[in-house]
JSON list of C-alpha atoms and ligand atoms in Angstrom, two decimals:
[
{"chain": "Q", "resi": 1386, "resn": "UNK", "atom": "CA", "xyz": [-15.10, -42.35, -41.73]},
{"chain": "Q", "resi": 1387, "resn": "UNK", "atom": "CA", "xyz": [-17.18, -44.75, -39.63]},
{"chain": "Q", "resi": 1388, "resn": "UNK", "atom": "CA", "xyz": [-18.59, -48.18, -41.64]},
{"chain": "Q", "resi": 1389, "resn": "UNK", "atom": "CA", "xyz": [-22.29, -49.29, -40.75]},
{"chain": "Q", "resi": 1390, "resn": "UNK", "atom": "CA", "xyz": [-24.02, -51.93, -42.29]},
{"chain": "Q", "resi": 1391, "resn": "UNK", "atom": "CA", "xyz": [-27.52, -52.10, -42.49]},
{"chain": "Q", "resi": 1392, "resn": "UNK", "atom": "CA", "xyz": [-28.96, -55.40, -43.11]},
{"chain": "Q", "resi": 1393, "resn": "UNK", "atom": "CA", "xyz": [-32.56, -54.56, -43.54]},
{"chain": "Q", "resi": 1394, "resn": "UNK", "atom": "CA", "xyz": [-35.57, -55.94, -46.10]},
{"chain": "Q", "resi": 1395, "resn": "UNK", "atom": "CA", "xyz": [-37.63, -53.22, -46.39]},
{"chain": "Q", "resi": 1396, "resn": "UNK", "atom": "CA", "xyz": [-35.95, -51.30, -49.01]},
{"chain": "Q", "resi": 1397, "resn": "UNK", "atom": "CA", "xyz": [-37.76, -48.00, -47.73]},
{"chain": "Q", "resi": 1398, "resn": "UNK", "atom": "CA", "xyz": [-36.42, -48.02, -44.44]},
{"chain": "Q", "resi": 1399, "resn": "UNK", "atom": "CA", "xyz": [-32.88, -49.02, -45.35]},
{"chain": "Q", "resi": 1400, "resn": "UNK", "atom": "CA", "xyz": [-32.93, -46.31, -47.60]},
{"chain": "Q", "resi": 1401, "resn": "UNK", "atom": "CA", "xyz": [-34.44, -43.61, -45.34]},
{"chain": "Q", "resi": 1402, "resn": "UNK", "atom": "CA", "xyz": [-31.71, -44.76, -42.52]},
{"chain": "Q", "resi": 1403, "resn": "UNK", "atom": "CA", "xyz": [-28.88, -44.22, -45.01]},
{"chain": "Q", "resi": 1404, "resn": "UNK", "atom": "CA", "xyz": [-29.93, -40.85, -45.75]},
{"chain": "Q", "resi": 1405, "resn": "UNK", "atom": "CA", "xyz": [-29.80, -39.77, -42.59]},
{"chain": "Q", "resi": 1406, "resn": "UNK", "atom": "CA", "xyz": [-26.81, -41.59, -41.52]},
{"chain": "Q", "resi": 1407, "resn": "UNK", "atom": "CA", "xyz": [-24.66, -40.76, -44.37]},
{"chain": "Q", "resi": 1408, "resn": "UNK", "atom": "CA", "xyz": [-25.74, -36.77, -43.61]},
{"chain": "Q", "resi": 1409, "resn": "UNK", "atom": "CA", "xyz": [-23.88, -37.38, -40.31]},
{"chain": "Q", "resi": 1410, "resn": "UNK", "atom": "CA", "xyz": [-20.91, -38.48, -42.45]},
{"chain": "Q", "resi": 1411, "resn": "UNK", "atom": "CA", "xyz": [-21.10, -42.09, -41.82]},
{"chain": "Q", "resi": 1412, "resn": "UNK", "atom": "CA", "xyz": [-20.40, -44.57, -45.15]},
{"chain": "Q", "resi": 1413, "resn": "UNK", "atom": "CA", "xyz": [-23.58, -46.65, -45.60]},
{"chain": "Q", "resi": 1414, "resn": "UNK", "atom": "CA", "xyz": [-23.43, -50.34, -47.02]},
{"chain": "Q", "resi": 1415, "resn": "UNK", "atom": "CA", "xyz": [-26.96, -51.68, -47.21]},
{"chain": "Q", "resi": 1416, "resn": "UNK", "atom": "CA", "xyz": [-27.67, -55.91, -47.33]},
{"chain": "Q", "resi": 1417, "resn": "UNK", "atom": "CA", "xyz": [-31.09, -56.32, -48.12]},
{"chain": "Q", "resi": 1418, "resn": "UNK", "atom": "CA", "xyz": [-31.30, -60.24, -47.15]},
{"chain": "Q", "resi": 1419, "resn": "UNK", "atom": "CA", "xyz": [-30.33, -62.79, -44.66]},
{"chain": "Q", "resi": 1420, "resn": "UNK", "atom": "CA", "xyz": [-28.57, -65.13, -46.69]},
{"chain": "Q", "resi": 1421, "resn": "UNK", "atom": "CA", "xyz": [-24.61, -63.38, -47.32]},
{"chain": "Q", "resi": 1422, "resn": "UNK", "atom": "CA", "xyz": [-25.08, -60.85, -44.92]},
{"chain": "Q", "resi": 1423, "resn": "UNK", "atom": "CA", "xyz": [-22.45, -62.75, -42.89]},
{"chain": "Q", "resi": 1424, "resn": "UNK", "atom": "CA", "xyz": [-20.40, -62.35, -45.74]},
{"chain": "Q", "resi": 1425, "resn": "UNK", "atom": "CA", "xyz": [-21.06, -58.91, -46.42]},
{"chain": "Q", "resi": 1426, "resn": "UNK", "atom": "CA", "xyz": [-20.39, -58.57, -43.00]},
{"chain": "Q", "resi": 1427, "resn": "UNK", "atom": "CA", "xyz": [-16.75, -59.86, -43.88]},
{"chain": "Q", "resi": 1428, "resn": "UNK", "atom": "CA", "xyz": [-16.16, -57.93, -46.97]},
{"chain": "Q", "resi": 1429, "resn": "UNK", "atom": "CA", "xyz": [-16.62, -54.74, -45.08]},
{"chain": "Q", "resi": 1430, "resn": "UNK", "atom": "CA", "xyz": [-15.82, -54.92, -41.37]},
{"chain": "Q", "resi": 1431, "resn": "UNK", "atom": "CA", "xyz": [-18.15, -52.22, -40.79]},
{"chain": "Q", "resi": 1432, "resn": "UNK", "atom": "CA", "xyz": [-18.21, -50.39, -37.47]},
{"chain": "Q", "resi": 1433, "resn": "UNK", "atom": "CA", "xyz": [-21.34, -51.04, -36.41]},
{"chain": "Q", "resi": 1434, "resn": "UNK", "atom": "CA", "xyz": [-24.34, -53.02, -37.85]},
{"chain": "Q", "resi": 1435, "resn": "UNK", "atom": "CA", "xyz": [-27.88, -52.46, -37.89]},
{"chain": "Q", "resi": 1436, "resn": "UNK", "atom": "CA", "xyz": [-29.65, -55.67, -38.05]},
{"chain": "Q", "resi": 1437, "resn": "UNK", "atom": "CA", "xyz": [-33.44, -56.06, -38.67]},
{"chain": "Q", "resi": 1438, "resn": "UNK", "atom": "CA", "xyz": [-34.95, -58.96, -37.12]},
{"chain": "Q", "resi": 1439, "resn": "UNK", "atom": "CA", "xyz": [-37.25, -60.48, -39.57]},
{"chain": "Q", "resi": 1440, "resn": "UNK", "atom": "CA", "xyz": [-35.55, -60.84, -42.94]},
{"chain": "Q", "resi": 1441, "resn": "UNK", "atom": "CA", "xyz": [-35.88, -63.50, -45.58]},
{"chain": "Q", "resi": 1442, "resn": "UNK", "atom": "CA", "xyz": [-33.63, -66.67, -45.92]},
{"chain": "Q", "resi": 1443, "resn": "UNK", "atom": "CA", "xyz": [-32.19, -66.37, -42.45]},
{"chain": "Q", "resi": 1444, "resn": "UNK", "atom": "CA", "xyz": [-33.16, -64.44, -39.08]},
{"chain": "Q", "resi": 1445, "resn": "UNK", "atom": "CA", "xyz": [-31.34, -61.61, -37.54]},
{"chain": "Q", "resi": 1446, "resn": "UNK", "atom": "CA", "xyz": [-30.54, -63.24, -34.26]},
{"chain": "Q", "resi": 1447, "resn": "UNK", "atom": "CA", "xyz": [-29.42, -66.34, -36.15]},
{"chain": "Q", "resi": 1448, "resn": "UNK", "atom": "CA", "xyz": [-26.87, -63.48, -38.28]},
{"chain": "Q", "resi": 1449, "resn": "UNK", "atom": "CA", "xyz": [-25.86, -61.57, -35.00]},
{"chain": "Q", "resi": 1450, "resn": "UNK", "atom": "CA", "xyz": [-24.57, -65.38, -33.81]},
{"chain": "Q", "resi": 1451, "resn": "UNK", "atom": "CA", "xyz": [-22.37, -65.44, -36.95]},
{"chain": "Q", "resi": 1452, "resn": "UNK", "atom": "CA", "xyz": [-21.11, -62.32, -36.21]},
{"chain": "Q", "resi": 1453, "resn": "UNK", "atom": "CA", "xyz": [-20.63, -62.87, -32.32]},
{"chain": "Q", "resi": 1454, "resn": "UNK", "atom": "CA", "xyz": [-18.32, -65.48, -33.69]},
{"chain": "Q", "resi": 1455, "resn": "UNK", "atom": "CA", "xyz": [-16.74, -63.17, -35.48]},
{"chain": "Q", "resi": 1456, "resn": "UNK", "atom": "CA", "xyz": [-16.28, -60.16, -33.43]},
{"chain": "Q", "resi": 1457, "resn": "UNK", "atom": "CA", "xyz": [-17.34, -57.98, -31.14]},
{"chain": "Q", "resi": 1458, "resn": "UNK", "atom": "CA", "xyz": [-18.42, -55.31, -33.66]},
{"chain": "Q", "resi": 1459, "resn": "UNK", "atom": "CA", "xyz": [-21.83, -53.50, -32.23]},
{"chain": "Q", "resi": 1460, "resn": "UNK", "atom": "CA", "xyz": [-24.98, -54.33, -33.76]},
{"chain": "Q", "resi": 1461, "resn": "UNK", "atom": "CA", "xyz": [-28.10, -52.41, -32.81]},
{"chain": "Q", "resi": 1462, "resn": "UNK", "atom": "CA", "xyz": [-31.48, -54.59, -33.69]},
{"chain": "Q", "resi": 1463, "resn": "UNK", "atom": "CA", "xyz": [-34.46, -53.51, -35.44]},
{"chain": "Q", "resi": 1464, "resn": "UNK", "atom": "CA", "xyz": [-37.30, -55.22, -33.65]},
{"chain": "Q", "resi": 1465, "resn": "UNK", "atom": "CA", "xyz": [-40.89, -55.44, -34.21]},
{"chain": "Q", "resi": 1466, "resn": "UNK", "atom": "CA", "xyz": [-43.00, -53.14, -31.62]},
{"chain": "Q", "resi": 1467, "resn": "UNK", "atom": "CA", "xyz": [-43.49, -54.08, -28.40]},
{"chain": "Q", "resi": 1468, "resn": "UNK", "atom": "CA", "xyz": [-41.91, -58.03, -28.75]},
{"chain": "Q", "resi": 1469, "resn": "UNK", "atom": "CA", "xyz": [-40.40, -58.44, -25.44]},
{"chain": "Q", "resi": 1470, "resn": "UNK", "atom": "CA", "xyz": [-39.69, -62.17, -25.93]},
{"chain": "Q", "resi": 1471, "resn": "UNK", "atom": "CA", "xyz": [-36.68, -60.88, -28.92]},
{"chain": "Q", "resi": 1472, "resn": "UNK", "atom": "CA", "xyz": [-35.45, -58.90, -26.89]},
{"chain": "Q", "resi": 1473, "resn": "UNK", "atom": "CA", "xyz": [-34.93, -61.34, -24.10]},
{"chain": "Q", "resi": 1474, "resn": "UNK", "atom": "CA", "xyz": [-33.28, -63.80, -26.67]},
{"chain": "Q", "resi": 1475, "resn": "UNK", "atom": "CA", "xyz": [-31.01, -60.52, -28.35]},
{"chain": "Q", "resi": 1476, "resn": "UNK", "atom": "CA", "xyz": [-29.94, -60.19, -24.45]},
{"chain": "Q", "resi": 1477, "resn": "UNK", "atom": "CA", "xyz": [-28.69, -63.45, -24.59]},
{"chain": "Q", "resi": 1478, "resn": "UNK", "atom": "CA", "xyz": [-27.47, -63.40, -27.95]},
{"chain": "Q", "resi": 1479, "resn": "UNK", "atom": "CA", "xyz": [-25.30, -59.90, -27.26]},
{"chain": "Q", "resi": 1480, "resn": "UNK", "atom": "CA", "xyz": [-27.06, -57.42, -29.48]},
{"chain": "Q", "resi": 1481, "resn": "UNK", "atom": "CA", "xyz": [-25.82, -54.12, -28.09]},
{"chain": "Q", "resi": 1482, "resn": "UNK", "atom": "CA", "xyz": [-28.62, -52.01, -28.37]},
{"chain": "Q", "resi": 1483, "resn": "UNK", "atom": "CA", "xyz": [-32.62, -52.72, -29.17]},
{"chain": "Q", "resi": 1484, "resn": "UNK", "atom": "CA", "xyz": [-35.11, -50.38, -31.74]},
{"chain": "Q", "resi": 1485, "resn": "UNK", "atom": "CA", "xyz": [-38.59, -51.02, -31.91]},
{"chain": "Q", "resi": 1486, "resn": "UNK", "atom": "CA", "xyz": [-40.27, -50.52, -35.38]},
{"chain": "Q", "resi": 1487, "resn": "UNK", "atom": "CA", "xyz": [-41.86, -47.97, -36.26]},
{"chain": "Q", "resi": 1488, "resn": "UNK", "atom": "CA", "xyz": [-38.74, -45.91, -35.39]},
{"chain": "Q", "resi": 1489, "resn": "UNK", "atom": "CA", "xyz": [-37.74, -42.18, -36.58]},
{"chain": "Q", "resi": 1490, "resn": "UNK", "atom": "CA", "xyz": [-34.87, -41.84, -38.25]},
{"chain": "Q", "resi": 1491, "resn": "UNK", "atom": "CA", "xyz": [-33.23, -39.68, -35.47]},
{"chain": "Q", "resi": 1492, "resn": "UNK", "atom": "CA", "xyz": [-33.62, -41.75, -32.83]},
{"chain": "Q", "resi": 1493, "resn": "UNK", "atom": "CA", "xyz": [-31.58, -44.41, -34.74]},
{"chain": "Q", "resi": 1494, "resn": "UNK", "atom": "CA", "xyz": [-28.88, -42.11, -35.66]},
{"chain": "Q", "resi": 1495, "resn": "UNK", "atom": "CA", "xyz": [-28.83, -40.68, -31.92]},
{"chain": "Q", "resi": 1496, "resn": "UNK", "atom": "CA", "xyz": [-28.39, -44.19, -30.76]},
{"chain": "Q", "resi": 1497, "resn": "UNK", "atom": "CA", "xyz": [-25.71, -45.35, -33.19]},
{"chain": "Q", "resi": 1498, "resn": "UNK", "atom": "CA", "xyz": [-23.58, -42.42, -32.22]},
{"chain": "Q", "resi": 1499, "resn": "UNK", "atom": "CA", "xyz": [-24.56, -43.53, -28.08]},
{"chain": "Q", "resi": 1500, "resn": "UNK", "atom": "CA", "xyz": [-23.40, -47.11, -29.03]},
{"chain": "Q", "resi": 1501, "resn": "UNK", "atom": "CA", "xyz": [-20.16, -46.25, -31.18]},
{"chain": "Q", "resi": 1502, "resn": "UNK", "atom": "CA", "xyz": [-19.32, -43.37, -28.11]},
{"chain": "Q", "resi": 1503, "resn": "UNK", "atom": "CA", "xyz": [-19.94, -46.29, -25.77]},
{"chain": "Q", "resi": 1504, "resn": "UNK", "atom": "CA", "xyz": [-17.79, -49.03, -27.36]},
{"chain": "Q", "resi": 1505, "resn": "UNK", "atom": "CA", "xyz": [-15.13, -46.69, -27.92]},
{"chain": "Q", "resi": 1506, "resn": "UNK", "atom": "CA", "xyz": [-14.56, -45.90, -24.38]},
{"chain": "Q", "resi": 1507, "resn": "UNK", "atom": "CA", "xyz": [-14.91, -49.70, -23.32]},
{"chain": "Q", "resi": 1508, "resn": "UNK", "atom": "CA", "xyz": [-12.21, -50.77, -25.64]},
{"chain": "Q", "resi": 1509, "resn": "UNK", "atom": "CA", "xyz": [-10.10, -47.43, -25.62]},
{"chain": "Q", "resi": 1510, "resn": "UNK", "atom": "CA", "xyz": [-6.36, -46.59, -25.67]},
{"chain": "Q", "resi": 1511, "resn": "UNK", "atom": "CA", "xyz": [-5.84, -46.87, -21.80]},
{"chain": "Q", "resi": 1512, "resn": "UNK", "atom": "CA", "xyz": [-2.23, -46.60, -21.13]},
{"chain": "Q", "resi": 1513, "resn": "UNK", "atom": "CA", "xyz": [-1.89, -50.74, -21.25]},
{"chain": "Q", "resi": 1514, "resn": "UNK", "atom": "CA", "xyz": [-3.56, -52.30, -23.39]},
{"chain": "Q", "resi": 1515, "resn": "UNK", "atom": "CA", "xyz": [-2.95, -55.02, -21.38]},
{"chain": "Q", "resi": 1516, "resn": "UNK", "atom": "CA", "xyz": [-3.35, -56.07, -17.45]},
{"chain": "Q", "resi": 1517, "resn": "UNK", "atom": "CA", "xyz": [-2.27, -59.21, -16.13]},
{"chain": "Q", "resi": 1518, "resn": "UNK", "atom": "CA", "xyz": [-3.52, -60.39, -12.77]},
{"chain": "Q", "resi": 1519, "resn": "UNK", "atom": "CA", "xyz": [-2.09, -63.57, -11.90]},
{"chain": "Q", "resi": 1520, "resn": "UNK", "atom": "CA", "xyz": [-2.65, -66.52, -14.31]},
{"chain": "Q", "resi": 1521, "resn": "UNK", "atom": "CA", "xyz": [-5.33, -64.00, -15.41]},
{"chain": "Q", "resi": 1522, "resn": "UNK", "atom": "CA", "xyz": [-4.96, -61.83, -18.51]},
{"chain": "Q", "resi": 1523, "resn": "UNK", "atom": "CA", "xyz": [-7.01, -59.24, -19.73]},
{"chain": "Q", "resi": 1524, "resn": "UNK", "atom": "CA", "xyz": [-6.02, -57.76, -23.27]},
{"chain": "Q", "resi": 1525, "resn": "UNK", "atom": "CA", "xyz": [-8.36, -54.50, -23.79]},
{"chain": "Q", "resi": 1526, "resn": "UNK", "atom": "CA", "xyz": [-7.39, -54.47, -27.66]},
{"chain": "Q", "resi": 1527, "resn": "UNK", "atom": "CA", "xyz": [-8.71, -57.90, -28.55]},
{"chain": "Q", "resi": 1528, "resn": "UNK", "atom": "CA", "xyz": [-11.44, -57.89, -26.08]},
{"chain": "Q", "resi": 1529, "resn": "UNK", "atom": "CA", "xyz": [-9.87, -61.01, -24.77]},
{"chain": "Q", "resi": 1530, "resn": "UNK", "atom": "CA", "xyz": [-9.62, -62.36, -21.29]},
{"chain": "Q", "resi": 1531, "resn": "UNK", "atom": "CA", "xyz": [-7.00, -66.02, -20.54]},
{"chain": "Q", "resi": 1532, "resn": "UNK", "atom": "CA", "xyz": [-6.46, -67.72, -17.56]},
{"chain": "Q", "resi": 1533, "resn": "UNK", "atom": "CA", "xyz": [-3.75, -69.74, -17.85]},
{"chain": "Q", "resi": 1534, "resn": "UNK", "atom": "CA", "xyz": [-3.39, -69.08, -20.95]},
{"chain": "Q", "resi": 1535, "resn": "UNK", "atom": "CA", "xyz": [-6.78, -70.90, -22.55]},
{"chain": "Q", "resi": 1536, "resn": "UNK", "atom": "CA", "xyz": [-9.71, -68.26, -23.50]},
{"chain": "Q", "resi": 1537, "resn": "UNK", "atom": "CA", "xyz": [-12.92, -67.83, -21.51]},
{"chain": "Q", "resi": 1538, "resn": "UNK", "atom": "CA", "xyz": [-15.60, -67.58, -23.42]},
{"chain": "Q", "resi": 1539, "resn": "UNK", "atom": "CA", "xyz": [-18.44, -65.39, -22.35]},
{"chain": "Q", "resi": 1540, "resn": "UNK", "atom": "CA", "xyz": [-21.24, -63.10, -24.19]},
{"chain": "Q", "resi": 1541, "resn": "UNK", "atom": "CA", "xyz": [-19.85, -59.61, -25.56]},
{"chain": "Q", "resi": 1542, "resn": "UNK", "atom": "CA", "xyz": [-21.32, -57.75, -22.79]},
{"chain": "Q", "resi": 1543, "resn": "UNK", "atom": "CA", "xyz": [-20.18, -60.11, -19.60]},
{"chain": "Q", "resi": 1544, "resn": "UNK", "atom": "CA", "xyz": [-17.45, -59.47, -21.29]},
{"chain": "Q", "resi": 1545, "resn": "UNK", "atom": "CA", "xyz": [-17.41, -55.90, -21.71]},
{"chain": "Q", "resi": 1546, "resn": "UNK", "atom": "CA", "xyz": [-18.11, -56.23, -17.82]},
{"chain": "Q", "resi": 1547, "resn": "UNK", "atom": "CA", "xyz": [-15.58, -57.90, -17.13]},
{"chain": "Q", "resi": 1548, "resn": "UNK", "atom": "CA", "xyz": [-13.27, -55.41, -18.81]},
{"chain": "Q", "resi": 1549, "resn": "UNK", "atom": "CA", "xyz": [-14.58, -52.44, -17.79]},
{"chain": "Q", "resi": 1550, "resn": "UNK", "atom": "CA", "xyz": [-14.18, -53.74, -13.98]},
{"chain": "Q", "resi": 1551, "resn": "UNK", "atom": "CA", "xyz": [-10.42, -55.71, -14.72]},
{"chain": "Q", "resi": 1552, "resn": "UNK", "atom": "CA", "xyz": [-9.02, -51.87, -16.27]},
{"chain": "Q", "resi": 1553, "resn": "UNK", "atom": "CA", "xyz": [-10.15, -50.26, -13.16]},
{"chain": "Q", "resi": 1554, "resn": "UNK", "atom": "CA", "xyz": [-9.10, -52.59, -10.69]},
{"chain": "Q", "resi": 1555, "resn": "UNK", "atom": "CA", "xyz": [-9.81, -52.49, -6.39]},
{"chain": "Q", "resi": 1556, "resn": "UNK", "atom": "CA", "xyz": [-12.22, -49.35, -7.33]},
{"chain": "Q", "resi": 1557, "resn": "UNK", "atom": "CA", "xyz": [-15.87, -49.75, -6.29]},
{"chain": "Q", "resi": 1558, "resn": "UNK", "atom": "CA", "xyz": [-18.79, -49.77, -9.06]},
{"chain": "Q", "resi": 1559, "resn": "UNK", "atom": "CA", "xyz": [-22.20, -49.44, -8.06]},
{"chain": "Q", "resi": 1560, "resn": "UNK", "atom": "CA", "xyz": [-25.20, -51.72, -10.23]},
{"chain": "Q", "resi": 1561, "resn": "UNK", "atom": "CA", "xyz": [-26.38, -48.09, -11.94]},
{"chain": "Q", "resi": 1562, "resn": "UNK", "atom": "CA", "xyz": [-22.71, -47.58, -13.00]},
{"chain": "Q", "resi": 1563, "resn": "UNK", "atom": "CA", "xyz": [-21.93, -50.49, -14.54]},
{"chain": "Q", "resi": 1564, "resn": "UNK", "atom": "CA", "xyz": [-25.08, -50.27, -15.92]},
{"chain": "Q", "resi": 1565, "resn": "UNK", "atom": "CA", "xyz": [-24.68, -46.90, -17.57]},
{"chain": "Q", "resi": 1566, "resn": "UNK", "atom": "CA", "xyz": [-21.08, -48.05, -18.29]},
{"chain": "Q", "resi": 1567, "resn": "UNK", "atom": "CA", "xyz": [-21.94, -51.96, -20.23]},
{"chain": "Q", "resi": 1568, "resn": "UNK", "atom": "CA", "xyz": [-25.51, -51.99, -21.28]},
{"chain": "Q", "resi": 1569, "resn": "UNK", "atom": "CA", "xyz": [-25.76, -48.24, -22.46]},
{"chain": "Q", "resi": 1570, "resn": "UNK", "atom": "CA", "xyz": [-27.61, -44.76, -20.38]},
{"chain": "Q", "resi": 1571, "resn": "UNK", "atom": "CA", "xyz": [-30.84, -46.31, -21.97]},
{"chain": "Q", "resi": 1572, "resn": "UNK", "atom": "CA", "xyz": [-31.26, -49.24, -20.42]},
{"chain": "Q", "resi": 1573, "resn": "UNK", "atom": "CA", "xyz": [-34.33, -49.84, -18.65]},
{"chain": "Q", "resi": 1574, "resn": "UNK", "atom": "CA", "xyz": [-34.16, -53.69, -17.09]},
{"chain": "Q", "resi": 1575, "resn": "UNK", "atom": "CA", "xyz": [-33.17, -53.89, -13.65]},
{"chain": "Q", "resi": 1576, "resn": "UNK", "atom": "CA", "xyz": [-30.23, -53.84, -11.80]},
{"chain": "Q", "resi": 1577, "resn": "UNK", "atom": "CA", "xyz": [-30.84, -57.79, -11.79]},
{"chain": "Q", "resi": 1578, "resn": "UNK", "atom": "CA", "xyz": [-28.97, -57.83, -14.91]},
{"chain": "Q", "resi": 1579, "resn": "UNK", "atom": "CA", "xyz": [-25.89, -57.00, -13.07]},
{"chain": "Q", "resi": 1580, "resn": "UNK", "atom": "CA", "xyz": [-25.77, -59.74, -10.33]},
{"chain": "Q", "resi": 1581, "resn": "UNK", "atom": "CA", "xyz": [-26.89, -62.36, -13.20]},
{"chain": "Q", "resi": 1582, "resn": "UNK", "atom": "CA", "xyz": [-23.95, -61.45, -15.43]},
{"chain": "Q", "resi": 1583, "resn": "UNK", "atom": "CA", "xyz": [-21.15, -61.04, -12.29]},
{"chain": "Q", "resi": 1584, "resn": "UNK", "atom": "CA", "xyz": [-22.69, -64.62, -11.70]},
{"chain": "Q", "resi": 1585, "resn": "UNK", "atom": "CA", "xyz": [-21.96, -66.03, -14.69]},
{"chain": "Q", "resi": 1586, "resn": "UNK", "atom": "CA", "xyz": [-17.97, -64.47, -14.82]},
{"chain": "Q", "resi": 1587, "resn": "UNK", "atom": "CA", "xyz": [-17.64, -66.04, -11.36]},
{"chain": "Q", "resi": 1588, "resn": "UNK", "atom": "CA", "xyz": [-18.42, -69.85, -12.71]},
{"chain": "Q", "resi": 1589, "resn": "UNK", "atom": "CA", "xyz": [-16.63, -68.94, -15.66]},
{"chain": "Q", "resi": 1590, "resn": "UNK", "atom": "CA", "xyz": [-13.66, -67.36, -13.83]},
{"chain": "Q", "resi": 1591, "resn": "UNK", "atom": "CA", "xyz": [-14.32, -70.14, -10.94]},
{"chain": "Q", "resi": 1592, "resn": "UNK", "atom": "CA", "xyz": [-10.63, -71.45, -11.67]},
{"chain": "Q", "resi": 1593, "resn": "UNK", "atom": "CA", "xyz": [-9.16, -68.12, -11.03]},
{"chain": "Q", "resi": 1594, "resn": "UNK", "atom": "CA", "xyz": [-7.64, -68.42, -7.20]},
{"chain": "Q", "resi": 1595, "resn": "UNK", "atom": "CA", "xyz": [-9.04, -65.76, -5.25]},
{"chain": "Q", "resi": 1596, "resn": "UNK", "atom": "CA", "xyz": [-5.24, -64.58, -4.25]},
{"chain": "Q", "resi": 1597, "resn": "UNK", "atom": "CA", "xyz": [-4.83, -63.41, -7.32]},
{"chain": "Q", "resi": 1598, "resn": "UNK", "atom": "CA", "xyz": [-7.71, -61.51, -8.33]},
{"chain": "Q", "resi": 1599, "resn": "UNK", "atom": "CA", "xyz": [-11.68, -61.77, -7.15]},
{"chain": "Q", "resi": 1600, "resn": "UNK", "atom": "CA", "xyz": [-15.11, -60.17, -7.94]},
{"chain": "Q", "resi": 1601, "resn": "UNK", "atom": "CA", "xyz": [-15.99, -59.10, -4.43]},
{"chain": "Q", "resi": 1602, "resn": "UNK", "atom": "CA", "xyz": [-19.50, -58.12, -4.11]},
{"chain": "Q", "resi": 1603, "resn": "UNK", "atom": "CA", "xyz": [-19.92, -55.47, -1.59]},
{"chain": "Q", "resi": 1604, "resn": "UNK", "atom": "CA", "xyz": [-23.13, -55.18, 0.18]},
{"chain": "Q", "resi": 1605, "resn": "UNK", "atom": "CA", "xyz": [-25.17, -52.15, -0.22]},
{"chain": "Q", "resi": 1606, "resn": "UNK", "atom": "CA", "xyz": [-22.47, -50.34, -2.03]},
{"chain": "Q", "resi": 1607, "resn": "UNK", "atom": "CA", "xyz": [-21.92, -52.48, -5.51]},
{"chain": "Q", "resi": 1608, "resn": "UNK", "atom": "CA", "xyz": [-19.09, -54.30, -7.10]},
{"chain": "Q", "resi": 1609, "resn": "UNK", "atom": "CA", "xyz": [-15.34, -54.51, -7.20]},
{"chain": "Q", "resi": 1610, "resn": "UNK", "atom": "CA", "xyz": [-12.35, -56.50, -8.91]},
{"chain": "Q", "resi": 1611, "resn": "UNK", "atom": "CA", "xyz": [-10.52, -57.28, -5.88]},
{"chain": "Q", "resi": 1612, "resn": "UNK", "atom": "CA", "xyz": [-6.80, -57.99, -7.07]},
{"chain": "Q", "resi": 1613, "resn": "UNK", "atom": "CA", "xyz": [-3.67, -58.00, -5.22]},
{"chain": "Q", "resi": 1614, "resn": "UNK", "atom": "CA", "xyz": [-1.32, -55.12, -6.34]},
{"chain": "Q", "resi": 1615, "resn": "UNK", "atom": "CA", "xyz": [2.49, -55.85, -7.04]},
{"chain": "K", "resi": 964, "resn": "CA", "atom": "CA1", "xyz": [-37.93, -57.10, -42.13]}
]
C-alpha cells in the first residue's frame, strides 16, 4: 500500500483529501504544522507528500528543502491561486508537481496517481540498475550520478533528466518528450525549461571528457546522450 503524507493546516482540507485518497487505497498520515513535519517525514518515509505552502511555524518550500536533502521522494504543492512567483521558486526548489487552491478533491488524487506512475517509470527496474560511461556513473536505484567517483549535485528533476537521457543512451529526445517524460504530461512552461536544465548538467558535468560521454544538442530535432559504446 502506497504512503502519502499530507502536511496541510487547514484541518478541512487535509481531511477531505484523505477521504478520497484512502478510497483509492492509499494509507493517509496527516501533519497539520510546519514545525516536525521533517520529522514526520522521517518516521514514515511516505511515498509521496503533499505539501501546503503556507503553514504555521515553518513554510512549505523551506520543508520541501529538508526533504530534498533527504530524498527524492515526490511532493506535489498546494499553492495559493494564481501565485506564479511560488511556483517559480518550487521550480527551483524541485517540487514535482504544483495545485492551486481551491482544488477538487479529484484532481489531486488524479495527479498523485500521474506523479507516483511518473516516478515509477523514471526510477524503474531497467535491466541495470546501473550504467557506467567512462569516469561517469549513473546508478538508477539511488538516483545517483559520480564522476570520478565524487557526487554531482543537481535539483531532483535535472536529475531525473539526466537519468532518463543516461538509461537510454545515443537515442534522440525531442524538448516535448523529455518534457512529458521529467516535468509530467501537464506541464505548461515552455520548452525553455529544457535547454535551461541541459545547461546546467553541462557546467555541472563540464569535467566529464567528451570521449566518454556528451549531451549533444541536435538542431531542430532535440537532445541526445552521446556516449561511446564498448
Ligand atoms: Ca495553509
Amino acid at each position: 500500500m502506497k504512503k502519502v503524507l499530507i502536511i496541510e493546516d487547514e484541518q478541512a482540507i487535509s481531511m477531505v483529501l484523505k477521504a478520497y485518497l484512502q478510497r483509492d487505497g492509499f494509507e493517509i498520515f496527516q501533519h497539520y504544522e510546519g514545525i516536525g513535519a521533517i520529522d514526520v517525514f522521517e518516521e514514515k518515509k511516505p511515498d509521496l507528500v503533499l505539501l501546503d505552502v503556507m503553514l504555521p511555524g515553518k513554510d512549505g518550500w523551506h520543508i520541501l528543502k529538508e526533504i530534498r536533502q533527504k530524498n527524492a521522494c515526490p511532493v506535489i504543492m498546494l499553492t495559493a491561486l494564481g501565485d506564479v512567483d511560488y511556483r517559480l521558486s518550487g521550480f527551483k526548489s524541485g517540487a514535482d508537481d504544483y495545485i492551486s487552491k481551491p482544488f477538487i478533491a479529484e484532481e489531486v488524487v488524479a495527479r498523485v496517481h500521474a506523479v507516483l506512475r511518473r516516478s515509477a517509470s523514471s526510477s524503474s527496474t531497467n535491466t541495470a540498475n546501473i550504467r557506467q560511461y567512462g569516469n561517469l556513473r549513473a546508478d538508477f536505484s539511488s538516483y545517483t550520478i559520480q564522476l570520478n567517483g565524487e557526487e554531482i549535485s543537481l535539483t531532483p528533476r535535472d536529475l531525473s533528466l539526466f537519468l532518463f537521457l543516461a538509461k537510454n543512451p545515443n537515442q534522440i529526445f525531442t524538448r516535448d518528450q523529455l518534457i512529458d517524460q521529467v516535468w509530467g504530461m501537464d506541464y505548461d512552461g515552455s520548452d525553455r525549461a529544457v535547454d535551461l536544465a541541459i545547461k546546467r548538467i553541462r557546467k555541472a558535468l563540464e569535467k566529464w571528457p567528451a570521449a566518454e560521454g556528451e549531451i549533444k544538442t541536435l538542431r531542430g530535432m532535440g537532445y541526445q546522450l552521446s556516449v561511446s559504446e564498448n
